[in-house]
Structure formats: C-alpha cells, structure tokens
Coordinates of C-alpha atoms in Angstrom, one line a residue:
M13 CA 147.8 125.3 -85.5
L14 CA 148.8 125.8 -89.7
N15 CA 149.2 122.2 -90.4
E16 CA 145.4 121.5 -89.0
Y17 CA 144.1 124.7 -91.6
V18 CA 146.1 123.6 -94.3
Y19 CA 144.4 119.7 -93.4
C20 CA 140.8 121.4 -92.9
P21 CA 140.5 125.2 -92.4
R22 CA 137.1 123.9 -90.1
L23 CA 139.4 121.8 -88.0
F24 CA 141.9 125.1 -87.9
Y25 CA 139.2 127.3 -86.7
L26 CA 137.9 124.6 -84.4
E27 CA 140.8 124.2 -82.4
Y28 CA 142.4 127.6 -82.1
V29 CA 139.4 130.0 -82.8
Q30 CA 136.6 128.2 -80.9
R31 CA 139.4 125.9 -78.6
E32 CA 137.4 122.9 -79.0
W33 CA 139.6 119.6 -78.7
A34 CA 138.5 116.1 -78.4
E35 CA 141.3 112.9 -78.7
N36 CA 140.2 109.9 -81.0
L37 CA 143.3 106.7 -80.9
E38 CA 144.9 108.1 -83.6
V39 CA 146.0 111.7 -81.3
V40 CA 146.3 109.4 -78.2
E41 CA 149.3 107.2 -80.3
G42 CA 150.9 110.4 -81.7
R43 CA 151.2 111.5 -78.4
Y44 CA 153.2 108.4 -77.4
V45 CA 155.5 108.9 -81.0
H46 CA 156.4 112.4 -79.2
R47 CA 157.1 111.2 -75.6
R48 CA 160.4 112.2 -76.5
A49 CA 160.4 115.0 -78.3
D50 CA 158.1 116.5 -75.8
A51 CA 160.8 115.7 -73.0
A52 CA 162.6 119.7 -73.3
A53 CA 166.6 118.5 -73.7
G54 CA 169.5 119.4 -75.0
R55 CA 170.6 123.4 -75.3
V56 CA 170.8 125.7 -78.7
P57 CA 172.9 128.2 -79.1
T58 CA 171.4 131.9 -78.0
R59 CA 173.4 133.7 -80.8
A60 CA 173.2 132.4 -84.8
A61 CA 177.3 133.3 -85.0
A62 CA 177.8 130.6 -82.6
V63 CA 176.6 127.6 -84.7
T64 CA 179.9 126.9 -87.4
S65 CA 180.2 123.6 -88.8
E66 CA 182.1 121.7 -85.9
T67 CA 178.8 122.7 -83.4
A68 CA 177.0 119.7 -83.0
I69 CA 173.3 120.3 -81.8
H70 CA 170.8 117.5 -81.2
A71 CA 168.1 119.4 -78.6
R72 CA 164.5 118.5 -78.5
S73 CA 161.3 120.4 -78.0
V74 CA 162.6 123.6 -78.8
E75 CA 160.0 126.7 -78.8
V76 CA 160.9 129.4 -81.4
G77 CA 158.9 132.4 -82.2
S78 CA 158.6 135.3 -84.1
E79 CA 156.8 139.0 -83.8
E80 CA 157.2 139.5 -87.3
L81 CA 155.6 136.8 -89.1
G82 CA 153.2 136.8 -86.0
A83 CA 154.0 132.6 -85.3
L84 CA 155.3 130.3 -82.6
A85 CA 156.6 127.0 -82.7
I86 CA 158.0 124.0 -80.9
I87 CA 160.4 122.3 -82.6
D88 CA 160.4 118.5 -81.7
V89 CA 163.6 117.9 -82.6
L90 CA 166.8 120.5 -83.9
E91 CA 169.8 119.1 -84.8
S92 CA 172.8 120.4 -87.1
D93 CA 174.1 120.3 -90.2
N94 CA 177.3 122.2 -91.7
G95 CA 176.4 125.5 -89.5
E96 CA 172.5 125.2 -90.3
L97 CA 169.7 124.1 -88.4
V98 CA 167.7 121.4 -89.3
P99 CA 164.0 121.1 -87.8
V100 CA 162.5 117.7 -87.4
D101 CA 159.1 116.8 -87.3
Y102 CA 157.2 113.6 -85.8
K103 CA 154.3 112.1 -87.1
R104 CA 153.6 108.9 -86.3
G105 CA 152.1 107.5 -89.3
A106 CA 154.3 105.5 -92.7
A107 CA 155.9 108.1 -95.4
P108 CA 153.3 108.1 -98.1
D109 CA 154.0 107.4 -101.7
T110 CA 154.4 111.3 -103.1
P111 CA 156.7 112.5 -104.9
E112 CA 157.6 115.6 -103.0
G113 CA 157.8 112.8 -99.9
A114 CA 155.7 114.2 -97.9
W115 CA 152.1 115.8 -98.0
E116 CA 151.6 119.6 -98.3
P117 CA 150.7 120.3 -94.3
E118 CA 153.7 118.5 -92.9
R119 CA 156.0 120.6 -95.4
I120 CA 153.9 123.7 -94.6
Q121 CA 154.4 123.1 -90.7
V122 CA 158.2 122.2 -90.7
C123 CA 158.9 125.4 -93.4
L124 CA 157.4 127.4 -91.1
Q125 CA 159.4 126.4 -88.3
G126 CA 162.2 127.0 -90.5
L127 CA 161.1 130.5 -91.4
L128 CA 160.9 130.7 -87.9
L129 CA 164.9 129.8 -87.0
R130 CA 165.7 132.2 -90.2
A131 CA 163.9 135.6 -88.2
N132 CA 165.6 134.7 -85.1
G133 CA 168.9 134.9 -87.1
Y134 CA 169.4 131.2 -87.5
A135 CA 170.3 129.6 -91.0
S136 CA 168.4 126.9 -92.2
S137 CA 167.6 125.4 -96.1
Y138 CA 165.8 121.9 -95.7
G139 CA 163.9 120.4 -92.9
V140 CA 163.1 116.7 -91.8
I141 CA 159.8 115.0 -91.3
Y142 CA 160.0 111.8 -89.5
Y143 CA 157.2 108.7 -90.0
A144 CA 157.5 106.7 -86.8
A145 CA 155.7 103.5 -88.7
D146 CA 158.2 103.3 -90.6
K147 CA 161.3 104.5 -89.7
T148 CA 161.6 107.2 -92.9
R149 CA 163.5 110.8 -92.6
A150 CA 162.1 112.6 -95.7
R151 CA 164.0 116.1 -96.5
V152 CA 161.7 119.3 -97.0
D153 CA 163.8 121.8 -99.0
F154 CA 162.2 125.2 -98.5
T155 CA 162.6 126.4 -101.7
P156 CA 160.9 129.9 -103.3
A157 CA 158.1 128.5 -103.8
L158 CA 157.2 126.8 -100.6
V159 CA 158.1 129.2 -98.5
A160 CA 155.8 131.6 -101.0
R161 CA 153.1 129.3 -100.4
T162 CA 153.8 129.0 -97.0
L163 CA 153.6 132.9 -95.7
Q164 CA 150.5 133.2 -98.0
L165 CA 148.4 130.5 -96.0
L166 CA 150.0 131.8 -93.1
A167 CA 148.3 135.4 -93.5
D168 CA 145.3 133.3 -94.5
A169 CA 144.7 131.0 -91.5
R170 CA 145.4 134.4 -89.3
A171 CA 142.8 136.8 -91.6
L172 CA 139.8 133.2 -90.7
A173 CA 140.9 133.5 -87.3
A174 CA 139.7 137.6 -87.0
S175 CA 137.2 136.7 -89.7
G176 CA 134.7 135.2 -86.5
V177 CA 132.9 133.2 -89.4
A178 CA 133.7 129.4 -89.0
P179 CA 134.7 127.7 -92.7
P180 CA 132.2 125.4 -94.3
P181 CA 132.7 121.4 -93.1
L182 CA 134.6 119.2 -95.9
V183 CA 132.1 117.6 -98.2
H184 CA 131.8 113.4 -98.3
S185 CA 136.0 113.8 -97.6
N186 CA 138.0 111.1 -96.6
K187 CA 140.0 113.1 -93.7
C188 CA 136.8 113.4 -92.0
P189 CA 136.7 109.3 -90.7
R190 CA 139.8 110.0 -88.7
C191 CA 139.2 113.6 -87.4
S192 CA 139.4 113.5 -83.9
L193 CA 137.1 116.5 -83.6
V194 CA 134.2 115.0 -86.3
G195 CA 131.7 114.7 -83.5
I196 CA 132.4 118.2 -82.8
C197 CA 132.4 120.1 -85.8
L198 CA 129.1 117.3 -87.4
P199 CA 130.2 117.4 -91.5
D200 CA 128.0 115.6 -93.1
E201 CA 125.2 116.6 -90.8
I202 CA 125.7 120.3 -91.5
N203 CA 126.1 119.5 -94.8
H204 CA 123.0 118.0 -95.2
L205 CA 121.1 120.3 -93.4
R206 CA 122.1 123.2 -95.6
K207 CA 121.6 121.8 -98.3
A208 CA 117.8 120.8 -97.2
E209 CA 116.9 123.7 -96.9
A210 CA 117.0 125.8 -100.0
S211 CA 116.5 129.0 -97.7
A212 CA 119.8 127.9 -95.7
P213 CA 122.1 130.9 -95.3
A214 CA 126.0 130.7 -96.1
P215 CA 127.9 129.7 -93.3
T216 CA 130.7 131.8 -94.6
D217 CA 128.6 135.0 -94.6
A218 CA 129.6 137.9 -92.2
A219 CA 127.6 136.3 -89.2
P220 CA 124.1 137.4 -89.6
L221 CA 121.1 135.9 -87.4
P222 CA 119.0 133.6 -88.1
T223 CA 116.1 135.6 -87.9
E224 CA 117.4 137.8 -90.6
A225 CA 115.6 135.9 -93.4
P226 CA 111.9 134.4 -92.5
A227 CA 112.1 132.4 -89.8
P228 CA 110.7 128.6 -91.8
D229 CA 107.7 126.3 -90.2
A230 CA 110.3 124.3 -87.2
S231 CA 108.3 121.3 -88.0
A232 CA 108.1 121.0 -91.5
P233 CA 110.1 117.8 -93.1
L234 CA 112.9 117.1 -94.2
P235 CA 114.4 114.4 -97.3
A236 CA 115.7 111.7 -95.7
P237 CA 119.8 111.2 -96.4
S238 CA 121.4 108.7 -97.7
R239 CA 123.7 106.0 -96.6
R240 CA 126.3 108.4 -98.3
E241 CA 125.2 111.8 -97.6
V242 CA 125.2 111.2 -93.8
R243 CA 127.9 108.6 -92.2
R244 CA 127.8 108.0 -88.6
L245 CA 131.1 108.9 -88.1
M246 CA 131.8 108.9 -84.1
P247 CA 130.9 105.7 -81.9
A248 CA 127.0 105.1 -81.4
R249 CA 127.7 105.2 -78.0
D250 CA 129.7 107.1 -75.1
D251 CA 132.1 104.1 -73.6
N252 CA 132.1 106.6 -70.3
K253 CA 129.8 106.3 -67.8
A254 CA 128.0 108.1 -65.3
V255 CA 128.7 107.1 -61.5
Y256 CA 125.8 107.4 -59.0
V257 CA 126.9 107.3 -55.1
Q258 CA 123.8 107.3 -52.7
G259 CA 125.1 105.6 -49.3
Q260 CA 124.8 108.8 -47.0
G261 CA 128.4 109.2 -45.5
Y262 CA 130.5 107.8 -48.5
T263 CA 133.2 109.1 -49.8
L264 CA 134.8 109.1 -53.0
G265 CA 138.5 108.7 -52.7
L266 CA 141.4 107.9 -55.5
K267 CA 143.9 105.3 -55.7
G268 CA 145.8 105.7 -58.8
D269 CA 143.7 105.9 -61.3
V270 CA 140.8 104.9 -60.4
L271 CA 137.8 106.2 -58.0
E272 CA 136.6 104.2 -54.9
I273 CA 133.8 104.8 -53.2
R274 CA 134.5 104.0 -49.7
D275 CA 132.0 103.5 -46.6
K276 CA 134.7 104.2 -43.8
A277 CA 137.4 102.2 -44.0
Q278 CA 135.3 99.8 -46.5
T279 CA 135.1 99.8 -50.1
V280 CA 132.1 99.8 -51.1
D281 CA 132.9 100.1 -55.4
A282 CA 135.4 101.2 -57.3
A283 CA 135.2 102.4 -61.4
R284 CA 138.6 103.4 -63.5
L285 CA 138.5 107.3 -64.0
L286 CA 138.9 106.9 -67.9
E287 CA 135.6 105.0 -67.9
V288 CA 134.2 107.3 -65.9
G289 CA 131.9 110.2 -67.7
Q290 CA 130.2 112.1 -65.0
V291 CA 129.7 111.9 -61.0
N292 CA 126.5 112.2 -59.4
L293 CA 127.1 112.9 -55.7
F294 CA 124.1 112.1 -53.5
G295 CA 122.5 114.0 -50.1
N296 CA 125.2 113.6 -47.7
V297 CA 128.7 112.3 -49.5
Q298 CA 132.2 113.4 -50.0
I299 CA 134.9 113.5 -52.2
S300 CA 138.3 114.2 -51.9
A301 CA 140.2 117.0 -53.1
Q302 CA 142.3 113.9 -55.3
A303 CA 139.5 113.1 -56.7
L304 CA 138.1 115.9 -57.4
R305 CA 141.3 117.6 -59.4
Q306 CA 141.7 113.8 -61.5
L307 CA 138.3 114.6 -62.5
A308 CA 138.3 118.2 -63.1
S309 CA 141.5 117.3 -65.2
R310 CA 139.9 115.4 -67.4
E311 CA 137.1 117.5 -67.2
T312 CA 134.3 115.1 -66.6
P313 CA 131.5 117.3 -64.6
I314 CA 130.9 116.1 -60.7
L315 CA 127.0 116.8 -60.4
H316 CA 126.0 117.2 -56.2
L317 CA 122.0 116.8 -55.9
S318 CA 120.0 116.9 -53.0
Y319 CA 119.3 113.3 -50.4
G320 CA 116.2 113.5 -53.0
G321 CA 117.6 113.8 -56.7
W322 CA 117.5 118.0 -56.8
L323 CA 120.2 119.1 -58.5
Q324 CA 121.9 121.8 -56.7
A325 CA 125.3 122.3 -57.7
V326 CA 128.0 121.4 -60.8
T327 CA 131.6 121.3 -59.8
T328 CA 133.7 121.6 -63.9
P329 CA 136.7 122.8 -64.5
P330 CA 136.9 126.7 -65.9
P331 CA 134.4 127.4 -68.3
H332 CA 134.8 126.0 -72.0
K333 CA 136.7 128.3 -74.3
N334 CA 134.3 128.7 -76.8
I335 CA 133.2 132.7 -76.1
E336 CA 132.3 133.3 -79.4
L337 CA 129.3 130.4 -78.7
R338 CA 128.6 132.7 -75.7
R339 CA 128.9 135.6 -77.4
R340 CA 126.0 134.6 -80.4
Q341 CA 123.5 133.1 -77.7
F342 CA 123.2 136.1 -75.5
Q343 CA 123.2 138.0 -78.7
A344 CA 120.4 135.6 -80.0
A345 CA 118.5 135.3 -76.6
S346 CA 117.9 139.2 -77.2
D347 CA 116.2 138.6 -80.8
P348 CA 112.2 137.9 -80.2
A349 CA 112.1 136.5 -83.4
L350 CA 114.8 134.1 -83.1
C351 CA 113.9 132.7 -79.0
L352 CA 110.6 132.4 -80.5
Q353 CA 111.6 130.3 -83.3
L354 CA 113.4 128.1 -81.5
A355 CA 110.6 128.0 -78.7
K356 CA 108.1 126.3 -81.6
G357 CA 110.7 123.6 -82.4
F358 CA 110.9 122.5 -78.7
V359 CA 107.1 122.8 -77.6
G360 CA 106.6 121.1 -80.9
G361 CA 109.2 118.6 -80.5
K362 CA 107.3 117.6 -76.8
I363 CA 104.0 117.2 -78.4
R364 CA 104.7 115.3 -81.2
N365 CA 106.8 112.5 -78.7
S366 CA 103.9 113.2 -76.0
R367 CA 101.7 112.1 -79.0
L368 CA 104.1 109.5 -80.1
M369 CA 104.2 107.9 -76.3
L370 CA 100.4 107.5 -76.0
R371 CA 100.1 106.3 -79.2
R372 CA 102.5 103.6 -78.7
N373 CA 101.4 102.2 -74.8
G374 CA 97.8 103.8 -74.8
R375 CA 95.4 100.7 -73.7
A376 CA 91.8 102.0 -74.6
L377 CA 93.1 105.3 -75.8
P378 CA 89.9 107.2 -77.4
Q379 CA 90.9 108.9 -81.2
E380 CA 89.7 112.2 -79.6
A381 CA 93.1 112.4 -77.1
L382 CA 95.4 111.7 -80.1
T383 CA 93.1 114.5 -82.2
Q384 CA 93.5 116.7 -79.5
L385 CA 97.4 116.5 -79.3
A386 CA 98.0 117.0 -83.2
A387 CA 95.7 120.2 -83.0
L388 CA 97.6 121.5 -80.0
R389 CA 100.9 120.9 -82.1
S390 CA 98.9 122.9 -85.1
V391 CA 98.4 125.6 -82.8
A392 CA 101.8 126.1 -81.4
E393 CA 103.7 126.4 -85.0
R394 CA 101.4 129.1 -85.0
S395 CA 101.8 130.9 -81.9
D396 CA 103.5 135.0 -82.2
T397 CA 104.7 135.1 -78.7
L398 CA 106.3 133.4 -75.9
A399 CA 103.5 133.7 -73.7
S400 CA 100.9 132.2 -76.0
L401 CA 102.8 129.5 -76.9
L402 CA 103.4 128.7 -72.9
G403 CA 100.2 128.6 -72.6
V404 CA 99.4 125.8 -75.4
E405 CA 102.2 124.1 -74.2
G406 CA 99.8 123.8 -70.6
S407 CA 97.0 122.7 -72.9
A408 CA 99.1 120.2 -74.1
A409 CA 100.8 119.2 -70.9
R410 CA 97.4 118.5 -69.3
A411 CA 95.4 116.8 -72.0
Y412 CA 98.6 113.8 -72.1
F413 CA 98.8 113.2 -68.7
E414 CA 94.5 113.0 -68.9
Y415 CA 95.3 109.8 -70.6
F416 CA 99.0 109.4 -69.1
P417 CA 97.3 106.3 -67.1
A418 CA 96.2 104.3 -70.3
M419 CA 100.0 103.7 -71.2
F420 CA 99.9 101.5 -67.6
K421 CA 99.8 97.8 -67.8
L422 CA 99.2 96.5 -64.2
P423 CA 96.7 93.9 -63.2
P424 CA 94.0 95.3 -61.4
E425 CA 95.2 94.3 -57.9
E426 CA 98.4 96.1 -58.3
A427 CA 97.1 99.2 -60.2
P428 CA 95.3 101.3 -56.6
P429 CA 99.5 102.4 -55.3
F430 CA 99.7 103.6 -59.0
D431 CA 96.5 105.5 -59.5
F432 CA 97.1 108.8 -61.3
T433 CA 94.7 111.8 -61.9
G434 CA 96.8 114.6 -63.0
R435 CA 100.8 115.7 -62.7
N436 CA 101.9 118.2 -59.5
R437 CA 105.1 119.1 -58.6
R438 CA 106.1 119.7 -55.1
P439 CA 105.5 118.1 -53.1
P440 CA 104.5 114.8 -55.3
K441 CA 101.2 113.7 -53.8
D442 CA 101.6 110.4 -55.0
P443 CA 103.9 108.1 -56.3
V444 CA 103.8 108.6 -60.5
N445 CA 104.5 111.5 -59.5
A446 CA 107.0 111.2 -57.4
L447 CA 108.7 109.1 -60.1
L448 CA 108.1 112.3 -63.2
S449 CA 110.0 114.9 -61.0
F450 CA 113.0 112.2 -60.0
G451 CA 113.0 111.7 -63.9
Y452 CA 112.9 115.0 -64.8
S453 CA 115.6 115.9 -62.2
L454 CA 117.6 113.7 -64.0
L455 CA 116.9 114.2 -67.3
V456 CA 117.8 117.9 -67.3
K457 CA 121.2 117.6 -65.4
E458 CA 122.5 115.3 -68.6
L459 CA 121.2 118.0 -70.6
L460 CA 123.5 120.3 -68.0
V461 CA 126.6 118.5 -68.8
A462 CA 125.7 118.4 -72.5
L463 CA 125.4 121.9 -72.8
I464 CA 127.9 122.8 -71.0
G465 CA 130.5 120.4 -73.2
V466 CA 129.7 122.5 -75.9
G467 CA 130.1 125.7 -74.5
F468 CA 126.4 126.8 -73.6
D469 CA 125.9 129.0 -70.9
P470 CA 123.1 126.7 -69.4
Y471 CA 121.1 129.6 -67.3
L472 CA 120.2 131.8 -70.7
G473 CA 117.2 130.0 -72.3
F474 CA 115.1 131.0 -75.3
Y475 CA 111.5 129.7 -74.2
H476 CA 112.2 129.1 -70.3
Q477 CA 113.6 132.8 -69.3
P478 CA 116.1 133.7 -67.1
R479 CA 115.6 133.3 -63.5
Y480 CA 118.3 132.9 -60.7
G481 CA 119.5 129.2 -60.4
R482 CA 117.2 128.1 -63.2
P483 CA 119.0 126.1 -65.8
A484 CA 117.0 127.8 -68.5
L485 CA 118.5 126.3 -71.4
A486 CA 118.8 123.0 -69.9
L487 CA 114.8 122.8 -69.3
D488 CA 114.3 124.2 -72.9
L489 CA 116.5 121.4 -74.7
M490 CA 114.5 119.3 -72.5
E491 CA 111.6 119.4 -73.3
E492 CA 111.8 116.8 -76.1
F493 CA 113.1 114.5 -74.6
R494 CA 110.4 114.7 -71.3
P495 CA 108.2 111.5 -73.1
L496 CA 110.7 109.7 -74.9
V497 CA 112.7 109.4 -71.7
A498 CA 112.2 110.6 -68.0
D499 CA 107.9 108.9 -69.1
S500 CA 109.3 106.6 -70.4
V501 CA 111.6 105.7 -68.2
V502 CA 108.1 105.7 -65.5
I503 CA 106.7 103.5 -67.6
T504 CA 108.6 101.1 -67.5
V505 CA 109.8 100.6 -64.0
I506 CA 105.5 100.8 -63.2
N507 CA 104.7 98.0 -65.9
N508 CA 107.6 95.6 -65.4
G509 CA 107.4 96.0 -61.7
E510 CA 110.8 97.3 -61.3
I511 CA 109.4 99.7 -58.2
G512 CA 107.0 98.6 -56.1
P513 CA 104.7 100.8 -53.6
S514 CA 106.9 99.4 -51.0
D515 CA 109.5 102.1 -52.9
F516 CA 108.3 105.0 -51.6
I517 CA 107.4 107.0 -48.2
E518 CA 104.6 108.9 -47.5
R519 CA 105.0 111.7 -45.0
A520 CA 102.1 114.7 -45.0
G521 CA 100.5 113.6 -48.2
A522 CA 103.7 114.2 -49.9
F523 CA 105.6 111.1 -51.5
A524 CA 109.2 110.4 -52.0
L525 CA 111.2 108.0 -53.2
K526 CA 113.0 105.4 -51.5
A527 CA 117.0 104.8 -51.3
S528 CA 116.1 101.1 -53.2
G529 CA 113.6 102.9 -55.5
R530 CA 116.4 105.2 -56.8
K531 CA 118.4 103.1 -57.5
A532 CA 115.9 100.5 -59.1
F533 CA 115.2 103.7 -61.2
I534 CA 118.4 105.0 -61.7
E535 CA 119.6 101.8 -63.5
A536 CA 116.7 102.2 -65.7
F537 CA 117.3 105.5 -66.4
E538 CA 120.6 104.7 -67.5
R539 CA 119.9 101.7 -69.3
R540 CA 117.1 104.2 -71.9
L541 CA 120.2 106.6 -72.4
D542 CA 122.3 103.3 -73.1
Q543 CA 119.6 102.3 -75.7
L544 CA 120.1 102.5 -79.8
V545 CA 117.8 104.5 -81.9
T546 CA 117.4 106.1 -85.0
H547 CA 117.6 109.2 -85.5
P548 CA 115.4 111.2 -87.4
V549 CA 117.1 113.7 -89.6
F550 CA 120.6 111.7 -90.0
G551 CA 118.9 107.8 -90.2
Y552 CA 121.9 106.2 -88.1
Q553 CA 121.7 104.7 -84.5
V554 CA 123.1 105.9 -81.8
S555 CA 122.4 106.4 -78.1
Y556 CA 120.1 108.8 -76.5
R557 CA 123.0 110.5 -74.4
R558 CA 125.1 111.0 -78.0
I559 CA 122.2 112.3 -78.9
F560 CA 121.6 114.7 -76.3
E561 CA 125.2 115.8 -77.1
I562 CA 124.3 115.9 -81.2
Q563 CA 121.0 118.3 -80.4
A564 CA 123.4 120.9 -78.4
R565 CA 125.4 121.2 -81.1
L566 CA 122.7 121.4 -83.6
L567 CA 121.5 124.2 -81.5
A568 CA 124.6 125.8 -81.5
R569 CA 125.2 125.6 -84.7
T570 CA 121.8 126.9 -85.6
I571 CA 122.3 130.2 -83.0
M572 CA 126.4 130.8 -85.1
G573 CA 124.4 130.8 -88.7
E574 CA 125.9 127.4 -89.9
I575 CA 122.6 125.6 -90.3
P576 CA 118.8 127.5 -91.0
R577 CA 116.7 126.2 -88.1
Y578 CA 116.9 124.1 -85.3
I579 CA 114.7 120.1 -85.7
P580 CA 113.8 119.0 -82.8
F581 CA 114.8 115.2 -82.1
T582 CA 111.3 113.3 -82.8
T583 CA 110.5 109.6 -83.4
R584 CA 108.0 108.5 -85.9

C-alpha cells in the first residue's frame, strides 16, 4: 500500500482504509505477470547468519514483516548476492526513461522491503525492479536519502489512515484515466462540485457534517463544466448484464464458467459468469450451491423476487468493508437538518422530472398542469420539516398522475383497457397501476444494488423513515428516477404496443402481469437502463444504470463532507 500512497494518497485511502477495490485491464495484466511470483516456492534461511556469500537463494512470494516498522510485505522474488538478500519487485510495464531507472513509488516500495529484511536481521543494500514489458532489471540502491524518504512516507501514510479523512482528489492528473478506482474516486466530478460551490468545506478538515454550514438550495443551478474540467473517465455502460429467470421450477446451475438456466435436464439459456452483473430469480426458481458460491465470490448480487415481482431477499457477499461510510450514514440520519436538506433534493428532483415528462410527452396538456408542478417544487424547496415535505410530495404526485394519461398515444379503439384515473398501489386496480407497481419494484432493486455496492446500509434512509423490511435509502434515491425510468418504460410499452390487454390477468378487481407481460416489460426496462443520457451536472453521456452508481457515490461524498450538497439527477 505504500506504493499507492506515494502514487496518490487518495488511492491509498480508498484501498487501505475504505477497502475499495476495482479492476481494469492493467490490474488483470499485472496479475498475469505476477502469476509465477505469486506462487510460493523456494526457501529462505530462518537465521540471518546462515546467509553467506556461498548461499544461493531464489524464493518467490516471501512474506516479511516488522512490528517496529509497523509494516508487512510480500516480496515477489527474493534473491541472494554475496551474503545479502535482494528483493525483486515485478512490474507489468516497461522501464521508464529516468535517471533513477524507476518511478519513485516503485523505488519506495522495494526500499521498504529491504528495510523489513534488515529489521529481521538480514543484510540488504539494494533491490531490483523487474519490468516485464521490456525484460529490464533496474537496480535500486538503498541510500540514506532513500531510506529517510521511505520512513517519512511510511509515517505519513500511517497518519493519514488514522485521520479518518480522505484526501482530496488529484486535479486534472494524467494518473487518473489509468487508475482502476477512477469510477469510485470520481476525481473530476468532485473537484467540479467543490469548485462550483463557494461554500464547500475542505475535505481535509476534521470531517464536520455538512449541516454545520447553512444548507444551500438543493435546486440551485451549477455552472456547466468544460470538457477539460470533467472528463468521462469511466465506461459509459456496464458491460455486465442482468440475468432474469422467470420459469417456475427452473434451476440456475453452473457448468465451468457458464451459468446455465435449466428446465429439468434441458438447458434453456446460458450466460458467461464474467458477463453477469446481477441475477434476478422470480418465484420458485432454484439456484445451485456451486452457482451461488461463484456469484458471491465475484460480488454479483442475487435478487429473489416474488412471482409478481416484489423484492423478497438479496444474496450478497459479506457487507462492504467501508464501515467509515456506514458510521457517517447513521450519524447523518440522526441529524434532522441534514435529513431535510437531502430529502428536499430527492423530492425536488422527482417533481422536476415529473414536470419534464409531462411537458415532453403530454398531448393537449393544460398549462396549469406544468404551472402547478413548478409551484409545488418551489414549495418543496421551502419546506422546513419532513412532514410538510411529505405533504408537498403527495400533492405533486396527485397532480402528476392526474395528467398521466395525456402521455398515452393510443388510437381511441385501443385506449379503454388502459384507462387511468389515479395511482393506487396494492392491489393495482387497473393495468396501468399494475405496470407502475412492477416498474417501481424493478427500479428499487436496481438502486438497492447500487447502494450496497457503494457501501451504504440500504435500510436506513434520510427521507423515508426506517421501517422493518423497507429499503428506505433505496426508496430515497429512487425518487428522482421514478419518472425518468419506471414511468417512461410504462409509457413506452403502452404506446408501442409491446404490452396489451392480453398480457394481464384480473382477479377480484385486481390486475397483475402475466409471464409474457413481465418478459416484455423487463426487456423494455433493460433497454431504458442501457440508454445513454447526458449527465446534467458533468456533461458526459453514460447509461442510466451507470448514473445510479454515480448518484449513489455522490450521496456518499456528501455525507462524508467531501462535497457540500447532493445534486439530484434531472434532465433538461
């Protein structure tokens, strides 16, 4: 980890303190280069006196530590030279054209390995960095200056880890695009938000909660960033796909590195493990222990839903190791002022996006509908309690759904089955409400997955109050996406004829989707999540599923005090 600290203190903090981890091509290539060095082999004399000029040592993956130094290292290869031990560190790239023959982080790392050998009584005056790309060995002498620099950096890294405060991101650094954690760190995004907010607290302060300063208006516009200010340093889309299994009695099994969906002994469908981002099991679908273990080892969530689509359980690996975030989440949830500030952002974003949907898609829409929603959004921003904000949200929802049918574009002869007079929940009393309920169920599980991946406890919210079994934080973050994702999919499948009256079943005045309707809706839902959309704050295009993660991480940075306020996702 000292290598990471020298390269970027924030990278060190994210990996060592918050236990974040992500892989890119360079990480995978580095693991491949290390495949032999990581396989322990060879022996090292346990007594330093046993190492003489005649001793020949070539050992791999040697662990060495020192309580005095407070450090532990695994040396890739350990060699001997005239009675001394020589640590050899493997690197995937080529040797740099510098006077020292190696970058400082690499020289510091191999020097620390030498100091650990010395602390255990062995002689070690130099180390070697092996660059696999050009098969070059760079010698690093452990000079007094390098030793002093290494010890100072080790002390600095230990102090940073104990501080509990993440350092700020690098500014427009060329290191960021190649960093595997760039999608977690969000360097350009955080720097832009901090720059745009004159009241932003410095992230290196003693971590006060953001509410110690006056809460800014959650809807205040931010200046548009230049392309240079905010680079899209992450993939626009997540290449991994969601797997849905609806067939009752089906089994999800594993064959090699392939997930197989089986109906008895017959394979119905299959997907490679490395291409699976989440698994959704509806109703009575079985999963083998082998498949479950492999998915858990890859941190792939398994979502268990009822036959009708209600989320019932989530199978994940042990919780995210970022306990620091959850401590701040619980602290923030106990602060009424901060909860209100965040809640106004969630609700304001929802009302704005609801108004946008009506303005874009409504036919013969009276101006009073848009005026009413704009006024309610202003009232929401001035709310001084969560209870009053809840009332404003309810009024806005009633106004929005009153004009919701104006977005349907069906011929008159096809319209009656989709008559809609207002929103109701359980049980849905018409096909449109059945579609809305199913869409919200799919949406909440997506936000749940995003929040778990970031490290939140999804059951402790800021706007939706905790209640047994309710993922309150997922419902919070879901508010701004209800109109843009779930409602949009409902309108699309109705207007495009993807779902018709025959896709519903009615029982005692309650409507539910048949399997054919659920399949068509899920396909439309996944298309929507895969659609690229321009982020209103950062100006780059990413998919909705990627935006869920970005917004969850921005929420985390807000309650950690790195940025002054949460900006909801709204489109223009």
